[in-house]
Coordinates of C-alpha atoms and ligand atoms in Angstrom, one line a residue:
X1 CA -25.6 10.1 -27.3
X2 CA -21.9 10.3 -27.8
X3 CA -20.1 8.3 -30.4
X4 CA -17.3 7.3 -28.1
X5 CA -15.6 3.9 -28.2
X6 CA -17.2 2.0 -25.3
X7 CA -15.2 2.3 -22.2
X8 CA -13.4 5.4 -23.0
X9 CA -14.0 8.3 -20.6
X10 CA -16.7 10.2 -22.5
X11 CA -17.7 13.8 -22.3
X12 CA -20.8 14.0 -20.1
X13 CA -23.9 13.3 -22.2
X14 CA -26.5 16.0 -22.7
X15 CA -29.5 14.0 -21.3
X16 CA -29.7 11.7 -18.3
X17 CA -30.7 8.6 -20.5
X18 CA -27.7 9.0 -22.7
X19 CA -25.5 9.5 -19.6
X20 CA -26.9 6.3 -18.0
X21 CA -26.2 4.4 -21.2
X22 CA -22.7 5.8 -21.3
X23 CA -22.0 4.7 -17.7
X24 CA -23.5 1.3 -18.3
X25 CA -21.2 0.7 -21.3
X26 CA -18.2 2.1 -19.4
X27 CA -18.9 -0.1 -16.3
X28 CA -19.2 -3.2 -18.6
X29 CA -15.8 -2.4 -20.2
X30 CA -14.2 -1.7 -16.8
X31 CA -15.6 -5.0 -15.4
X32 CA -14.2 -6.9 -18.3
X33 CA -10.7 -5.3 -17.8
X34 CA -10.7 -6.4 -14.2
X35 CA -12.0 -9.9 -14.9
X36 CA -9.3 -10.4 -17.6
X37 CA -6.7 -9.0 -15.1
X38 CA -5.5 -6.5 -17.6
X39 CA -4.9 -2.8 -17.2
X40 CA -7.1 0.2 -16.7
X41 CA -5.6 3.2 -18.5
X42 CA -6.2 7.0 -17.8
X43 CA -8.7 7.4 -20.6
X44 CA -10.8 4.4 -19.7
X45 CA -14.1 4.8 -18.0
X46 CA -13.8 3.9 -14.3
X47 CA -16.1 3.9 -11.3
X48 CA -15.7 7.1 -9.3
X49 CA -14.9 5.0 -6.2
X50 CA -12.1 3.3 -8.0
X51 CA -10.7 6.7 -9.1
X52 CA -11.0 8.1 -5.5
X53 CA -9.4 5.1 -3.9
X54 CA -6.5 5.3 -6.3
X55 CA -6.0 9.0 -5.9
X56 CA -5.9 8.5 -2.1
X57 CA -3.6 5.5 -2.2
X58 CA -1.2 6.9 -4.8
X59 CA -1.0 10.4 -3.3
X60 CA -0.4 9.0 0.3
X61 CA 2.3 6.9 -1.2
X62 CA 3.8 9.9 -2.9
X63 CA 3.6 12.0 0.3
X64 CA 5.4 9.1 2.2
X65 CA 8.3 9.1 -0.2
X66 CA 8.7 12.9 0.1
X67 CA 8.4 13.0 3.9
X68 CA 10.5 9.8 4.1
X69 CA 13.5 11.8 2.8
X70 CA 13.7 13.7 6.1
X71 CA 14.9 11.1 8.7
X72 CA 17.7 10.1 6.4
X73 CA 18.4 13.5 5.0
X74 CA 19.4 14.6 8.5
X75 CA 22.3 12.1 8.4
X76 CA 23.8 13.0 5.0
X77 CA 26.2 15.6 6.6
X78 CA 27.0 13.1 9.4
X79 CA 27.7 10.0 7.4
X80 CA 30.9 8.3 8.6
X81 CA 32.7 8.3 5.3
X82 CA 32.6 9.8 1.8
X83 CA 31.4 6.5 0.4
X84 CA 28.5 6.3 2.9
X85 CA 27.6 9.9 2.2
X86 CA 27.5 9.3 -1.5
X87 CA 25.3 6.2 -1.1
X88 CA 22.9 7.9 1.3
X89 CA 22.6 11.0 -0.9
X90 CA 21.7 8.7 -3.9
X91 CA 19.2 6.9 -1.7
X92 CA 17.5 10.1 -0.5
X93 CA 17.4 11.4 -4.1
X94 CA 15.8 8.2 -5.2
X95 CA 13.0 8.8 -2.7
X96 CA 12.4 12.2 -4.2
X97 CA 12.1 10.6 -7.6
X98 CA 9.6 8.0 -6.3
X99 CA 7.5 10.9 -5.0
X100 CA 7.6 12.5 -8.4
X101 CA 6.7 9.4 -10.4
X102 CA 3.8 8.8 -8.0
X103 CA 2.5 12.4 -8.1
X104 CA 2.6 12.0 -11.9
X105 CA 0.6 8.8 -11.7
X106 CA -1.9 10.4 -9.5
X107 CA -2.3 13.4 -11.9
X108 CA -3.4 11.0 -14.6
X109 CA -6.5 10.3 -12.5
X110 CA -7.4 14.0 -12.8
X111 CA -6.1 15.6 -9.6
X112 CA -3.3 18.0 -10.1
X113 CA -0.1 17.8 -8.1
X114 CA -0.5 21.2 -6.5
X115 CA -3.8 20.1 -5.1
X116 CA -2.3 16.9 -3.6
X117 CA 0.6 18.9 -2.3
X118 CA -1.7 21.4 -0.6
X119 CA -3.6 18.5 1.1
X120 CA -0.2 17.4 2.6
X121 CA 0.8 20.9 3.6
X122 CA -2.7 21.5 5.2
X123 CA -2.3 18.4 7.3
X124 CA -5.4 16.8 5.5
X125 CA -3.4 14.0 3.9
X126 CA -1.8 11.0 5.6
X127 CA 1.6 9.5 5.0
X128 CA 3.3 6.4 6.3
X129 CA 3.5 6.5 10.1
X130 CA 7.1 5.2 10.1
X131 CA 8.5 8.6 9.1
X132 CA 7.2 10.2 12.2
X133 CA 9.9 8.4 14.3
X134 CA 13.3 10.0 14.8
X135 CA 16.5 8.7 13.3
X136 CA 18.7 8.8 16.4
X137 CA 22.0 7.2 15.4
X138 CA 23.9 6.2 12.3
X139 CA 22.7 2.6 12.8
X140 CA 19.2 3.9 12.1
X141 CA 20.3 4.4 8.5
X142 CA 20.9 0.7 8.5
X143 CA 17.6 -0.2 10.3
X144 CA 15.6 2.1 8.0
X145 CA 17.2 0.6 4.9
X146 CA 16.8 -3.0 6.0
X147 CA 13.4 -2.9 7.7
X148 CA 11.6 0.2 6.3
X149 CA 12.7 -0.2 2.7
X150 CA 12.4 -4.0 3.1
X151 CA 8.7 -3.6 4.2
X152 CA 8.2 -1.2 1.4
X153 CA 9.4 -3.8 -1.1
X154 CA 7.2 -6.5 0.4
X155 CA 4.3 -4.1 0.1
X156 CA 5.1 -2.7 -3.3
X157 CA 6.3 -5.7 -5.4
X158 CA 2.7 -6.9 -5.8
X159 CA 1.6 -3.3 -6.7
X160 CA 3.7 -3.7 -9.9
X161 CA 0.7 -5.7 -11.1
X162 CA -1.9 -3.1 -9.9
X163 CA -4.8 -2.8 -12.3
X164 CA -4.2 0.9 -12.8
X165 CA -1.5 1.1 -15.5
X166 CA 0.4 4.3 -14.6
X167 CA 0.6 3.2 -10.9
X168 CA 1.8 -0.3 -11.7
X169 CA 4.4 0.9 -14.2
X170 CA 5.8 3.5 -11.7
X171 CA 6.1 0.7 -9.1
X172 CA 8.4 -1.4 -11.3
X173 CA 11.2 1.2 -11.3
X174 CA 10.5 2.1 -7.7
X175 CA 10.9 -1.5 -6.6
X176 CA 14.3 -1.9 -8.3
X177 CA 15.5 1.2 -6.5
X178 CA 14.1 0.0 -3.2
X179 CA 16.1 -3.2 -3.5
X180 CA 19.3 -1.2 -3.6
X181 CA 18.0 0.7 -0.5
X182 CA 17.5 -2.4 1.4
X183 CA 20.9 -3.8 0.5
X184 CA 22.7 -0.6 1.6
X185 CA 20.8 -0.8 5.0
X186 CA 21.7 -4.4 5.4
X187 CA 25.3 -3.7 4.7
X188 CA 25.4 -0.8 7.3
X189 CA 23.9 -3.1 9.9
X190 CA 26.2 -6.0 9.0
X191 CA 29.3 -3.9 9.4
X192 CA 28.2 -2.5 12.7
X193 CA 27.1 -5.8 14.0
X194 CA 30.6 -7.2 13.2
X195 CA 32.4 -4.2 14.6
X196 CA 33.1 -3.1 18.1
X197 CA 30.7 -4.1 21.0
X198 CA 29.5 -0.5 21.1
X199 CA 28.7 -0.6 17.3
X200 CA 26.9 -3.9 17.7
X201 CA 24.9 -2.4 20.5
X202 CA 24.0 0.6 18.4
X203 CA 22.8 -1.7 15.5
X204 CA 20.7 -3.8 17.9
X205 CA 19.2 -0.7 19.5
X206 CA 18.2 0.6 16.0
X207 CA 16.6 -2.7 15.1
X208 CA 14.7 -2.7 18.4
X209 CA 13.2 0.7 17.7
X210 CA 12.3 0.1 14.0
X211 CA 11.0 -3.5 14.2
X212 CA 7.4 -2.8 15.5
X213 CA 6.8 0.3 13.4
X214 CA 8.1 -1.5 10.2
X215 CA 5.5 -4.3 10.8
X216 CA 2.8 -1.6 11.2
X217 CA 3.7 -0.3 7.7
X218 CA 1.5 -3.0 6.2
X219 CA -1.5 -1.3 7.7
X220 CA -4.1 -2.4 10.3
X221 CA -5.0 -6.1 10.8
X222 CA -7.3 -7.4 8.1
X223 CA -10.4 -7.3 10.3
X224 CA -9.8 -3.5 10.8
X225 CA -9.1 -2.8 7.2
X226 CA -12.5 -2.4 5.6
X227 CA -11.2 -1.0 2.3
X228 CA -8.8 -3.8 1.6
X229 CA -11.5 -6.2 0.3
X230 CA -12.6 -3.7 -2.4
X231 CA -9.1 -2.9 -3.4
X232 CA -8.4 -6.6 -3.9
X233 CA -11.6 -7.0 -5.9
X234 CA -10.3 -4.2 -8.2
X235 CA -6.9 -5.8 -8.5
X236 CA -5.2 -2.9 -6.9
X237 CA -4.1 -4.9 -3.9
X238 CA -3.1 -8.5 -4.5
X239 CA -2.6 -9.6 -0.9
X240 CA -4.1 -8.6 2.4
X241 CA -2.2 -6.5 5.0
X242 CA -1.8 -9.6 7.3
X243 CA -0.6 -11.8 4.4
X244 CA 2.1 -9.2 3.4
X245 CA 3.1 -8.7 7.1
X246 CA 3.5 -12.5 7.5
X247 CA 5.7 -12.7 4.4
X248 CA 7.9 -9.9 5.7
X249 CA 8.3 -11.5 9.1
X250 CA 9.2 -14.8 7.6
X251 CA 11.8 -13.1 5.5
X252 CA 13.5 -10.9 8.2
X253 CA 13.8 -13.6 10.9
X254 CA 16.4 -15.4 8.8
X255 CA 18.0 -12.2 7.7
X256 CA 18.3 -11.1 11.4
X257 CA 20.1 -14.4 12.1
X258 CA 22.6 -13.7 9.3
X259 CA 23.1 -10.2 10.7
X260 CA 23.7 -11.7 14.2
X261 CA 21.1 -9.4 15.6
X262 CA 17.9 -10.3 17.4
X263 CA 14.3 -9.1 16.7
X264 CA 12.6 -7.6 19.8
X265 CA 9.7 -10.0 20.0
X266 CA 9.6 -12.8 22.6
X267 CA 6.6 -14.4 20.8
X268 CA 8.5 -14.9 17.6
X269 CA 8.8 -18.6 16.8
X270 CA 8.4 -21.0 14.0
X271 CA 5.0 -22.6 13.7
X272 CA 5.3 -26.0 12.0
X273 CA 1.5 -26.3 11.4
X274 CA 1.2 -22.9 9.7
X275 CA 4.6 -23.1 8.0
X276 CA 5.2 -19.5 9.1
X277 CA 6.7 -17.6 12.1
X278 CA 4.2 -16.6 14.8
X279 CA 4.8 -13.1 16.1
X280 CA 3.5 -11.1 19.1
X281 CA 0.8 -8.4 19.1
X282 CA 1.6 -5.0 17.7
X283 CA 0.6 -1.7 19.4
X284 CA -2.2 -0.5 17.2
X285 CA -3.1 2.4 19.6
X286 CA 0.4 3.8 19.0
X287 CA 0.0 3.3 15.2
X288 CA -3.3 5.2 15.2
X289 CA -1.8 8.1 17.1
X290 CA 1.4 8.2 15.0
X291 CA -0.4 8.0 11.7
X292 CA -2.8 10.8 12.7
X293 CA 0.0 13.3 13.5
X294 CA 0.8 12.5 17.1
X295 CA 4.2 10.8 16.5
X296 CA 7.4 11.9 18.1
X297 CA 8.5 13.8 15.0
X298 CA 5.1 14.6 13.4
X299 CA 5.2 18.3 14.0
X300 CA 8.9 18.6 13.0
X301 CA 8.3 16.7 9.8
X302 CA 5.4 19.0 8.7
X303 CA 7.2 22.2 9.7
X304 CA 10.2 21.1 7.6
X305 CA 8.0 20.2 4.6
X306 CA 6.2 23.6 4.8
X307 CA 9.5 25.4 5.1
X308 CA 10.9 23.5 2.1
X309 CA 7.8 24.3 0.1
X310 CA 8.2 28.1 0.9
X311 CA 11.9 28.0 0.1
X312 CA 11.1 26.5 -3.3
X313 CA 8.6 29.3 -4.2
X314 CA 11.2 31.2 -6.3
X315 CA 11.7 28.0 -8.4
X316 CA 8.0 27.7 -9.1
X317 CA 7.8 31.4 -9.9
X318 CA 10.8 31.2 -12.2
X319 CA 9.4 28.2 -14.0
X320 CA 6.0 29.9 -14.5
X321 CA 7.7 33.1 -15.8
X322 CA 9.9 31.0 -18.2
X323 CA 6.8 29.2 -19.5
X324 CA 5.0 32.6 -20.1
X325 CA 8.0 34.0 -21.8
X326 CA 8.5 31.0 -24.2
X327 CA 4.7 30.9 -24.9
X328 CA 4.8 34.6 -25.9
X329 CA 7.9 34.1 -28.0
X330 CA 6.3 31.2 -29.8
X331 CA 3.1 33.2 -30.4
X332 CA 5.0 36.2 -31.9
X333 CA 7.1 33.8 -34.1
X334 CA 3.9 32.3 -35.4
X335 CA 2.5 35.8 -36.1
X336 CA 5.7 36.7 -38.0
X337 CA 5.5 33.4 -39.8
X338 CA 1.9 34.0 -40.7
Ligands
FE2_401 FE1 10.9 4.9 -2.1
FE2_402 FE1 13.5 3.5 -0.4

């Protein structure tokens, strides 16, 4: 038997009976945390399925932030003014930061970042399907900010209360930055929509292309999302995919009116009985294809990521060499001191 505080992740016990007792106490502690709606921290005992679900979700989220830098990164050098360039650069850098917080959160679950990164590079890990679409015009920077970052906010604000502490805390800062991203996208679209007819057309075209994929960012319909129920029982997810999607639709219909742009869905209409907007069916076959690497830019996104990883090899080598050097210096200073 170990003498650990119940619930803390204990060193595996020597005999099966002791191990079983340790797991029972750990499970009890975990269940109490979930029932009280408080937080699970890295050193707490947790069911393996909970840990696995979180590693998958948090790392997919991190990969999405990193791959998501590409469609907008392509437009930094083509931004129409210095101000727009500075804003877009700040936004893309934020996304890199989001990736890093999230990889750090995932590491606290016991899977190192280089392992997660390798899964992405090998094509074994998924990331949000939306980033496999091209950003064709400057107006796409507006549509991505308004709709894609907007959908991210709708999805992520409830995750600030996720039961796993490091994930929830990372989401607090991420959501604040996403709000800025959404506002800058909104402003780009507003200016274009109130500019020349050609600019307005460009804004409308961008919204037409990003509307469907942004609704798909919430994931498959509830009946096709078997893991959602368990994630909700564990207080990781707070609302189902369809609930979040509905919230988002209700929000953007009015925002589109203020932008003087239309949403490309003939079935979109207010439903008095439900107190929500009805919307038309989404193309889930397209979603499945795009999320599994068959999107219009999937190959390009992965090539670019692998190239960036290779280009960064010298940084990793230099950091490792520096760490070795300082460790050796410290060791010899201790020897002299002793
Ligand atoms: Fe982000
Ligand atoms: Fe963002």
